[in-house]
Coordinates of C-alpha atoms in Angstrom, one line a residue:
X1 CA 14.4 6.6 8.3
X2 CA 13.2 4.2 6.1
X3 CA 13.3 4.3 2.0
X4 CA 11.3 2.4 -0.5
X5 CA 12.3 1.4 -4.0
X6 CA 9.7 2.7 -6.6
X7 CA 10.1 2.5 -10.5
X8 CA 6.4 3.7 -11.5
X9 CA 6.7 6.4 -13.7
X10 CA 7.1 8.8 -11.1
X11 CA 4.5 11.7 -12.7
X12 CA 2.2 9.0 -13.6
X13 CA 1.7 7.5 -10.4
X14 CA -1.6 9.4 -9.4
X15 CA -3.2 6.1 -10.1
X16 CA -6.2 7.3 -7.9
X17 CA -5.1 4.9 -5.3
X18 CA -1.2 4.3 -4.6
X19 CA 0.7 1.0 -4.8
X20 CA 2.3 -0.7 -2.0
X21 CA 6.2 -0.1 -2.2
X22 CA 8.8 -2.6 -1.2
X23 CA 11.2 -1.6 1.9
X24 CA 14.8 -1.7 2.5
X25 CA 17.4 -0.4 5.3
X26 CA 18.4 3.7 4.8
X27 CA 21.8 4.7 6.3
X28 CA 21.8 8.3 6.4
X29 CA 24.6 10.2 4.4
X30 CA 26.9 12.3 6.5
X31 CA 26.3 16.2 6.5
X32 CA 29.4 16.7 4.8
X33 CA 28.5 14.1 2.2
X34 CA 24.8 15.3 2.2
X35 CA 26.0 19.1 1.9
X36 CA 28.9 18.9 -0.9
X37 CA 27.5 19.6 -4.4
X38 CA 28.3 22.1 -6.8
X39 CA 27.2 25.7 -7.8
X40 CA 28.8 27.0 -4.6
X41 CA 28.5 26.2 -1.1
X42 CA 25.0 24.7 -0.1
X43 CA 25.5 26.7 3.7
X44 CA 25.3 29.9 2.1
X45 CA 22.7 29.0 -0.2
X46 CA 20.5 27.7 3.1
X47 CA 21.4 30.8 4.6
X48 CA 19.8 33.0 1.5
X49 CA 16.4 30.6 1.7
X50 CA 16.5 31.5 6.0
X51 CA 16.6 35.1 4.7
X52 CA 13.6 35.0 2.5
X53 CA 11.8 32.8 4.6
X54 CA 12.5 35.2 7.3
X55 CA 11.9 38.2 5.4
X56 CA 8.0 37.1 4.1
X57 CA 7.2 36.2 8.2
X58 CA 8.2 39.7 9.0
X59 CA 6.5 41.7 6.1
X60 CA 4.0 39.8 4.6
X61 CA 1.0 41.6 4.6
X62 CA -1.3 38.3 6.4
X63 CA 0.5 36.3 8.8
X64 CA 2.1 33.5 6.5
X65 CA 1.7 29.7 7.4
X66 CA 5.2 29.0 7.8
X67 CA 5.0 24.9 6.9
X68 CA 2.7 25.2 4.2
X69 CA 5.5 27.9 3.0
X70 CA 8.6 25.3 3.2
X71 CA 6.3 22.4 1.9
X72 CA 6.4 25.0 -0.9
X73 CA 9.8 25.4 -1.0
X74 CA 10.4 21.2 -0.6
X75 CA 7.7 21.2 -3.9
X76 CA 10.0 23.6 -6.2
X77 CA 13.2 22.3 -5.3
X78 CA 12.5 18.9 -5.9
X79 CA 10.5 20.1 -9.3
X80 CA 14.0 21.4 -10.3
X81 CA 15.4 17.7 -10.7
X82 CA 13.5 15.8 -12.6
X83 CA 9.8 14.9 -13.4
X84 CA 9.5 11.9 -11.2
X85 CA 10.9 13.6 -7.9
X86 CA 8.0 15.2 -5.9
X87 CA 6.9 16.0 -2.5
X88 CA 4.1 14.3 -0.5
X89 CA 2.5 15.7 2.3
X90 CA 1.3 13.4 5.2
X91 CA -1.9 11.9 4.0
X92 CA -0.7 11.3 0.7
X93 CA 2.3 10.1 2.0
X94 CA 0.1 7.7 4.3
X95 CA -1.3 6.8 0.8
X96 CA 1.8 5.9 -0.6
X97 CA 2.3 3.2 2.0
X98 CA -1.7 1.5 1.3
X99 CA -1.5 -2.6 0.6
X100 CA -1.7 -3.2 -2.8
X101 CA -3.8 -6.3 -1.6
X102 CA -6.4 -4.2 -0.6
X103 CA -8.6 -1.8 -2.5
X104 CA -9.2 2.0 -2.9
X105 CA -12.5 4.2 -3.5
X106 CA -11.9 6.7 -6.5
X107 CA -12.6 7.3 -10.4
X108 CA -9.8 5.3 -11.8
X109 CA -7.1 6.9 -14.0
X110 CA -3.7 7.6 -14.3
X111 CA -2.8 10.8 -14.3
X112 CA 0.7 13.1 -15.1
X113 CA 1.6 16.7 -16.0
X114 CA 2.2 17.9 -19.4
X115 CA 3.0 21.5 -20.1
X116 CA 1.7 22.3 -17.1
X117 CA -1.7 21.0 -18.1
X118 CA -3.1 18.0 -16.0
X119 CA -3.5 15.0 -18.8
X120 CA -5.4 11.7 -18.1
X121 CA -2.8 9.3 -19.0
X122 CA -5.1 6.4 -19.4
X123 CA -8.6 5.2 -18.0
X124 CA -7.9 2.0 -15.4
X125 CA -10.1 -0.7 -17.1
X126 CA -13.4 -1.3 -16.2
X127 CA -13.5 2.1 -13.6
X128 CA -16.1 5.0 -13.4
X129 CA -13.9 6.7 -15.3
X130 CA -13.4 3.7 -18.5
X131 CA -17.2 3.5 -18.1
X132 CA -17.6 7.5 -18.3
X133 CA -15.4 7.6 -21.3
X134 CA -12.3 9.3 -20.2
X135 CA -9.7 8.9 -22.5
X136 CA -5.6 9.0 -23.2
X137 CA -4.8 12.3 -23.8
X138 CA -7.7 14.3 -22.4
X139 CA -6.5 17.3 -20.6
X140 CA -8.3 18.3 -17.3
X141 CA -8.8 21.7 -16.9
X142 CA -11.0 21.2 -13.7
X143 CA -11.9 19.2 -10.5
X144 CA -14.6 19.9 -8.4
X145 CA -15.0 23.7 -10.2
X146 CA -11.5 24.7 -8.9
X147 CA -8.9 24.7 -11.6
X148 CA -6.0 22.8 -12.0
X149 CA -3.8 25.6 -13.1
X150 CA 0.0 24.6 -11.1
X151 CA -2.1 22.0 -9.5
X152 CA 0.2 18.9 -8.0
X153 CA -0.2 15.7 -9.0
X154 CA -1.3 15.0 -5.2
X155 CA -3.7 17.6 -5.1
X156 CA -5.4 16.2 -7.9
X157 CA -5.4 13.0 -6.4
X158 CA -7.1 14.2 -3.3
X159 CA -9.8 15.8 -5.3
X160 CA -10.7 12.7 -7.3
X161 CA -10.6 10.0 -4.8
X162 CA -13.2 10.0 -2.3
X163 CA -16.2 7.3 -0.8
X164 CA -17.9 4.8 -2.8
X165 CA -21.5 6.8 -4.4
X166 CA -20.1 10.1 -4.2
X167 CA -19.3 11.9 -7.2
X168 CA -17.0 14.1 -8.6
X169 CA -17.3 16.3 -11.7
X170 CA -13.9 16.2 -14.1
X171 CA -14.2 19.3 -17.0
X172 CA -11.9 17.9 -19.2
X173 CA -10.3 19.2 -23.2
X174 CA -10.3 16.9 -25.6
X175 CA -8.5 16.7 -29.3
X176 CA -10.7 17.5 -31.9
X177 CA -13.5 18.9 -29.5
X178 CA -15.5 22.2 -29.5
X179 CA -15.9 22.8 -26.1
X180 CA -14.6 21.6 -22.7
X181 CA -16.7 18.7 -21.9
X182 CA -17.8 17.7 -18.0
X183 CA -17.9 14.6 -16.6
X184 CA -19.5 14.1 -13.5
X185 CA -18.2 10.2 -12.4
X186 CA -19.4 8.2 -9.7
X187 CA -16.8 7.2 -7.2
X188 CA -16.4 3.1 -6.7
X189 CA -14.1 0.7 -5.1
X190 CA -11.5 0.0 -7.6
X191 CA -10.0 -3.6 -7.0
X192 CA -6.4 -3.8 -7.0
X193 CA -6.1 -6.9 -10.3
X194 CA -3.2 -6.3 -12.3
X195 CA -3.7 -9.3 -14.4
X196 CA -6.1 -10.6 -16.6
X197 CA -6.6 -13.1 -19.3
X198 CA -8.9 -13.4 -22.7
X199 CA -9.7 -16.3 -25.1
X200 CA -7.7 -14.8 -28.4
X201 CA -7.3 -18.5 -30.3
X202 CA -7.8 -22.1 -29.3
X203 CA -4.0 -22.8 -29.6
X204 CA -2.8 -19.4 -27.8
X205 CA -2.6 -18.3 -24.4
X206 CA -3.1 -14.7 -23.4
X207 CA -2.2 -13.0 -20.3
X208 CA -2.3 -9.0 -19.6
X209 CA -0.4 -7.1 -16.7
X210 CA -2.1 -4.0 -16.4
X211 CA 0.6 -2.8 -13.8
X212 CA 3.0 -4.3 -11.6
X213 CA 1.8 -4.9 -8.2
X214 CA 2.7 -6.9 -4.6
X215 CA 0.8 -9.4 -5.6
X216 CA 1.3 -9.7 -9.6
X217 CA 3.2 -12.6 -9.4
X218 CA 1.2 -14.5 -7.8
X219 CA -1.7 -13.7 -9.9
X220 CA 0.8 -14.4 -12.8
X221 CA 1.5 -17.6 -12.1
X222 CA -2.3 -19.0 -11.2
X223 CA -3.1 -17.4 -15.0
X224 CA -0.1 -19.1 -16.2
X225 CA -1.2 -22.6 -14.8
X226 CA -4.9 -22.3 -16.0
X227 CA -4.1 -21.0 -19.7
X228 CA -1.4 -24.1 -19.8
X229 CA -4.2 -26.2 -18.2
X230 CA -7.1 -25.5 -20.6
X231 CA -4.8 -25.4 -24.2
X232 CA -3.4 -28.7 -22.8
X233 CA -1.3 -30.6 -26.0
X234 CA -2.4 -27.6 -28.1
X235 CA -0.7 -25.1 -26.8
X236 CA 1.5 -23.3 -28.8
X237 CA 2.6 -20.0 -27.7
X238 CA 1.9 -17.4 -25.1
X239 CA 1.7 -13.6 -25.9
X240 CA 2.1 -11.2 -23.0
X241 CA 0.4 -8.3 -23.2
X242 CA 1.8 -5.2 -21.7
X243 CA 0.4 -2.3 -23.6
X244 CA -0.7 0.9 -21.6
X245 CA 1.0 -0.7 -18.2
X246 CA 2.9 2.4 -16.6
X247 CA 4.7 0.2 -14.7
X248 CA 4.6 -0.6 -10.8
X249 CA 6.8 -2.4 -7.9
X250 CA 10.5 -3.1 -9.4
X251 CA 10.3 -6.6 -7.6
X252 CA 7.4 -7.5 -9.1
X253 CA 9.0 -7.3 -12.6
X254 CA 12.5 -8.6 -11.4
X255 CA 9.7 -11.9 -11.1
X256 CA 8.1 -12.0 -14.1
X257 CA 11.3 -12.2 -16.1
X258 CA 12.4 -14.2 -14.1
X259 CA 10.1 -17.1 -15.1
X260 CA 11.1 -17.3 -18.4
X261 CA 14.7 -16.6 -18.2
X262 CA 17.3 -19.5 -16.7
X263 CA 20.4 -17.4 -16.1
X264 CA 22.4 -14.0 -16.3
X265 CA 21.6 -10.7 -15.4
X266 CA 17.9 -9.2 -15.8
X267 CA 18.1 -5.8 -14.4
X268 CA 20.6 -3.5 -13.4
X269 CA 20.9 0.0 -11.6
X270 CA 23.0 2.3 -10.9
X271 CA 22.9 5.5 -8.8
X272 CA 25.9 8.0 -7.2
X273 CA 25.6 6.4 -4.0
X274 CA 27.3 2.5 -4.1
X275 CA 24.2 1.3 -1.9
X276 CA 21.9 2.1 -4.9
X277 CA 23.9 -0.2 -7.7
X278 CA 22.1 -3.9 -8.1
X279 CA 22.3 -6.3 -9.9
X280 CA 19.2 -8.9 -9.9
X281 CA 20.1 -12.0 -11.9
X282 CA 17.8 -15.0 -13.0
X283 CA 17.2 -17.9 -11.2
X284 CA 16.7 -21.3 -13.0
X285 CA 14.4 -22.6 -10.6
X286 CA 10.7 -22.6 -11.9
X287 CA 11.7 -21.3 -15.0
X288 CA 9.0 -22.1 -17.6
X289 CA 9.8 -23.7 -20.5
X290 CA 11.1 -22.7 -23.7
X291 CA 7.8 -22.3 -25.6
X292 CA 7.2 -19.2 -28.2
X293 CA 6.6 -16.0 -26.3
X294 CA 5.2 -12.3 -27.7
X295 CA 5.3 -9.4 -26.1
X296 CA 2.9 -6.6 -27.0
X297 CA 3.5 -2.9 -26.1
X298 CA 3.1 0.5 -26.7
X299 CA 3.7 4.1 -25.7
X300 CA 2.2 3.6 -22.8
X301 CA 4.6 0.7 -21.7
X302 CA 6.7 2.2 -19.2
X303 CA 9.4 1.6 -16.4
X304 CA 8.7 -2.1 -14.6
X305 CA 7.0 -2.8 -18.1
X306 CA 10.3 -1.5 -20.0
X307 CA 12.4 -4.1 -17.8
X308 CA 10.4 -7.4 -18.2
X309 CA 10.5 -6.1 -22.0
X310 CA 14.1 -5.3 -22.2
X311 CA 15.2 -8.7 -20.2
X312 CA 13.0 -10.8 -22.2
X313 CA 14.5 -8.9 -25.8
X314 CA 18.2 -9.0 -24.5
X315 CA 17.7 -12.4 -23.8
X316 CA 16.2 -13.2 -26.8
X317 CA 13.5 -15.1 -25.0
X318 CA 10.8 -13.1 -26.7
X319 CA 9.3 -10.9 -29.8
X320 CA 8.3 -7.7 -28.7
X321 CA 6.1 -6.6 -30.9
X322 CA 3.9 -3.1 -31.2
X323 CA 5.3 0.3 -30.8
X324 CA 8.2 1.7 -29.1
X325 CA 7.8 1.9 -25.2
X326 CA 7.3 5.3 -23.2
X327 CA 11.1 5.4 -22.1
X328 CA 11.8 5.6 -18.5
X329 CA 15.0 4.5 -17.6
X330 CA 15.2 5.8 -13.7
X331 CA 14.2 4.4 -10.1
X332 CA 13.1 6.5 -7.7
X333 CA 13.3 5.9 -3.5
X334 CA 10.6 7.1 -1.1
X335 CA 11.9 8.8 2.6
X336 CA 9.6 10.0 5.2
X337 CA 10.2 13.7 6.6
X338 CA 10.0 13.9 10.2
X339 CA 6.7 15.8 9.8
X340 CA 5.1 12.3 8.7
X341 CA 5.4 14.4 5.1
X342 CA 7.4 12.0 2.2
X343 CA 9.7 12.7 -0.5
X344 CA 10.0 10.9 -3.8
X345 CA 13.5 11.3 -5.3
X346 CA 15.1 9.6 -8.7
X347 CA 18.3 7.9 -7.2
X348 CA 19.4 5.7 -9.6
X349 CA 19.3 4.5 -13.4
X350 CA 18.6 1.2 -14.6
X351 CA 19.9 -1.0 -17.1
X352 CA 18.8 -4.1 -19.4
X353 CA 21.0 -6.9 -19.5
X354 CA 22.8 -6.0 -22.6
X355 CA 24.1 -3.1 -20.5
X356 CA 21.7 -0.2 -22.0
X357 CA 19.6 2.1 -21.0
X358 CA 15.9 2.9 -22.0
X359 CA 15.9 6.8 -20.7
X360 CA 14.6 9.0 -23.5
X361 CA 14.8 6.7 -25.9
X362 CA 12.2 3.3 -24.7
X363 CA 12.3 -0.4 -26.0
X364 CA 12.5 -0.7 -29.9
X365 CA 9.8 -3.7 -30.9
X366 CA 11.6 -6.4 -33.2
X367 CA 8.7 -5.9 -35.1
X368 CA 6.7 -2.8 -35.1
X369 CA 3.0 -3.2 -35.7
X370 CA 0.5 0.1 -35.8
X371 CA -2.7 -0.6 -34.4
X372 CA -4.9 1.5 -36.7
X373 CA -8.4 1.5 -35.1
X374 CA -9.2 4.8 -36.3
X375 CA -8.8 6.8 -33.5
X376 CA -5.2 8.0 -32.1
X377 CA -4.7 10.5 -29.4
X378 CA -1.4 12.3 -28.2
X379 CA 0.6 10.4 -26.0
X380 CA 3.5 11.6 -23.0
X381 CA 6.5 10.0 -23.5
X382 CA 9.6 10.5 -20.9
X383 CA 10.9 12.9 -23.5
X384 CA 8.4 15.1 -24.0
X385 CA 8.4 15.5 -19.9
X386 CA 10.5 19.0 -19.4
X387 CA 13.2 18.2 -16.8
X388 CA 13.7 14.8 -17.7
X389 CA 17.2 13.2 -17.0
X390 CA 19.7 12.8 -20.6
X391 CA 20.7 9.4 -21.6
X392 CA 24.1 9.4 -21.4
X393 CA 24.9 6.4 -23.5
X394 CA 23.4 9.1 -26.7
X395 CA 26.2 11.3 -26.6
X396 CA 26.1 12.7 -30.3
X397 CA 22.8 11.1 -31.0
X398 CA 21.3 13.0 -27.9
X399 CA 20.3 15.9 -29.7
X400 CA 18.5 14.4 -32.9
X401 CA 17.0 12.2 -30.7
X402 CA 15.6 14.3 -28.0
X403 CA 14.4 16.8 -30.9
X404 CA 12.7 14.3 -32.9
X405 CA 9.3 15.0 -31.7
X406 CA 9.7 18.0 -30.9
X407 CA 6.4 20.0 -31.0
X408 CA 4.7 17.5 -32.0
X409 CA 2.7 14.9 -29.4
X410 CA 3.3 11.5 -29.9
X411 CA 0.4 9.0 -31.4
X412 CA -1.0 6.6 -28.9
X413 CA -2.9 3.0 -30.8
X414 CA -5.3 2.4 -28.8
X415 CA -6.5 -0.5 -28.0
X416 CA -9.6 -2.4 -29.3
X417 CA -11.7 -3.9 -26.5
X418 CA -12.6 -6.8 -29.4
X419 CA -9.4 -9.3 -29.9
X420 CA -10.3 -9.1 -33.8
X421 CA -10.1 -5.6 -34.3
X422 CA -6.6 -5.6 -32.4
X423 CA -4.1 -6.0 -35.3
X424 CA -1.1 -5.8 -33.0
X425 CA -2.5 -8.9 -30.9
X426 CA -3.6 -10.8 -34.6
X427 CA -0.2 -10.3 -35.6
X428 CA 1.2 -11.7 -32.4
X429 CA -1.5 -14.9 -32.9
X430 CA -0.7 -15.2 -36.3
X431 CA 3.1 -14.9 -35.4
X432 CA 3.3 -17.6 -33.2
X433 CA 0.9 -20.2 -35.0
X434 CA 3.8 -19.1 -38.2
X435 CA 7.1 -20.0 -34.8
X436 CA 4.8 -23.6 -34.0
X437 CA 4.3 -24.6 -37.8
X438 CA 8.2 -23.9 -38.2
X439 CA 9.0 -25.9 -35.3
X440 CA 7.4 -28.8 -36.4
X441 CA 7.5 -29.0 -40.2
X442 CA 11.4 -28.8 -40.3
X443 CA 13.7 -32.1 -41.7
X444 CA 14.4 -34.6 -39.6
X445 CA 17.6 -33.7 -37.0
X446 CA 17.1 -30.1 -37.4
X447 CA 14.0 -29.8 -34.8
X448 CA 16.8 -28.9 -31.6
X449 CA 18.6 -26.2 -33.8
X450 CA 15.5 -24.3 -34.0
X451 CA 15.1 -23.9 -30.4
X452 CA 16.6 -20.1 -29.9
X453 CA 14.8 -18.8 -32.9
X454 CA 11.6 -18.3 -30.5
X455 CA 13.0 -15.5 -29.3
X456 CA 14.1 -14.0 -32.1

């Protein structure tokens, strides 16, 4: 049995295609291990299921499908733990295990469950469904004419991806609209590039990770080289923009912080089992300088996103700057069934180098900065998902916290496709042509002390 280490927000993940996920060694648990819990013996409550089970085969008034029954069973049991643990059936578990250096054929959109209503987390840039006008927050009532109504995430997924040229029709609600509204999308291929870069100032380089892939860092670093290339003498800062990513491969973002940090811890977990607690420290080879850094995100910042975040705060390497981070503090492991079926289960926590955790509660910006374009739609966040795992470092602050939205959907900014209309990312230019001016307009023998404040 193999298991695969996952930290994509785990109802989120219906990307329309599936990342890659890195591999590792499973040792099975013993049975008595595997059995022992709590709420009374697990035999006898295996022996009630075998009755039922038994008792629909025998009575039922069609002849039940017997695995499509206990892939049932796998679905609501694993819907008991948590929002990120779920059951795959073969093809979509087959999907799970695609090459992120490759390419899938779909509408493009990220996708999770919210009140049992199928919500469009956000449009992947520059997709059918970006280009269609599918935004954060719609709900999707309907795929194909078949309602989503105690759809699975995986079912949707099915329904939406498809050839290149086809198309699929998406009836969708939307905030502050009449009438459901259809969209019938073309299917395309959807490249797999997880980073970009924009001209934002002659002085500032600009790099975006939309989500955190096999081959990120890689892309990363040739983005890195070229914005360092063409600013030349001038540069004076770099602002990293992860707004909207929902995360990705937990390697992938171990490497990214690992570039700008020279030494200590950068991510920690932590599960019941001693084979799920890591620790992942920095290494100082290839570490980039110590040049002013910004971070930008959002709501929609989540998971591999929240770690490069938290490392590069704890460290005080960078500013983050926006608005407070979605807040998923859990890694989740992928096993194959014998059936060629998959399981995703949340095994473990994870932890910034200060020691904290995220769950429930996100990355607070140092500075908080609204982007006010006018249009705002509600946004998930890991507390608003029913099911999802406490924080146990809130203990009397778990409540107020937990209840502070209660009812009430969190505001999304959304982003502005032109740099000028995006006040969080003029604040971060502005921000770090304030950090350059500083550093060189200071008395004479103070220049060296300043060198921490960029992180600050």
């Amino acid at each position: 049995m193999k298991r695969f280490r996952w930290v994509k927000i785990g109802t989120l993940i219906a990307l329309l295609f599936l990342l890659g996920i890195s591999t590792g060694d499973y040792h099975p648990i013993p049975d008595a291990q595997a059995f022992a819990g709590t709420g009374g013996s697990t035999y006898d409550q295996i022996k009630v299921f075998s009755q039922a089970l038994s008792i629909v085969q025998r009575n039922y008034v069609d002849v039940p499908d017997t695995r499509e029954m206990v892939r049932g069973a796998i679905k609501g049991m694993l819907r008991t733990l948590d929002p990120h643990s779920s059951f795959m059936d073969p093809d979509m578990y087959k999907e799970m295990q695609i090459d992120t250096t490759g390419e899938f054929q779909g509408v493009g959109i990220t996708i999770g469950i919210r009140e049992n209503i199928l919500t469009v987390i956000a449009p992947i840039d520059d997709t059918p469904a970006f280009r269609a006008g599918i935004l954060a927050g719609d709900k999707i009532i309907k795929i194909k004419d078949k309602p989503t109504k105690d759809m699975s995430l995986m079912e949707a997924v099915k329904l939406m991806r498809g050839p290149k040229g086809t198309d699929v029709t998406i009836t969708i609600v939307r905030k502050g609209a009449d009438k459901p509204i259809n969209f019938t999308i073309t299917r395309d291929v959807i490249p797999l590039i997880s980073v970009k870069t924009k001209e934002v100032g002659n002085d500032i380089g600009y790099i975006r990770i939309t989500q955190f892939q096999k081959k990120t860092m890689e892309e990363f670093d040739k983005a890195l080289k070229k914005v360092r290339k063409d600013k030349k003498d001038s540069f004076k800062g770099l602002i990293i923009d992860l707004r909207n990513n929902p995360g990705g491969l937990l390697m992938s973002a171990i490497d990214i912080a690992n570039r700008f940090i020279t030494s200590g811890p950068i991510v920690s977990t932590k599960g019941r089992l001693k084979n799920q607690n890591y620790s992942y420290n920095a290494q100082k080879k290839g570490t980039e300088p110590d040049y002013p850094i910004v971070v930008l995100v959002n709501g929609g910042s989540a998971s591999a996103s929240e770690i490069v975040a938290g490392a590069l705060q704890d460290d005080k390497r960078a500013i983050i700057m926006g608005t407070t981070t979605f807040g998923k503090g859990s890694v989740q492991t992928i096993y194959r069934l014998s059936d060629g079926s998959g399981m995703r289960v949340t095994t473990a926590k994870y932890y910034t180098p200060s020691g904290r955790s995220i769950q429930n509660t996100g990355i607070e910006p140092d500075i908080v900065v609204e982007n006010h374009t006018g249009k705002s739609t509600g946004h998930i966040r890991e507390k608003d998902l029913a099911g999802h795992l406490a924080n146990e470092q809130l203990k009397g602050k778990k409540k107020a916290a937990e209840g502070k939205d209660k009812g009430a959907a969190p505001q999304m900014d959304l982003v502005p496709d032109n740099p000028k209309d995006d006040e969080q990312l003029m604040r971060a230019v502005d921000l770090l042509k304030g950090l350059d001016f500083f550093r060189n307009n200071q008395p004479p023998g103070t220049q060296g002390k300043s060198e921490k404040t960029t992180g600050q």
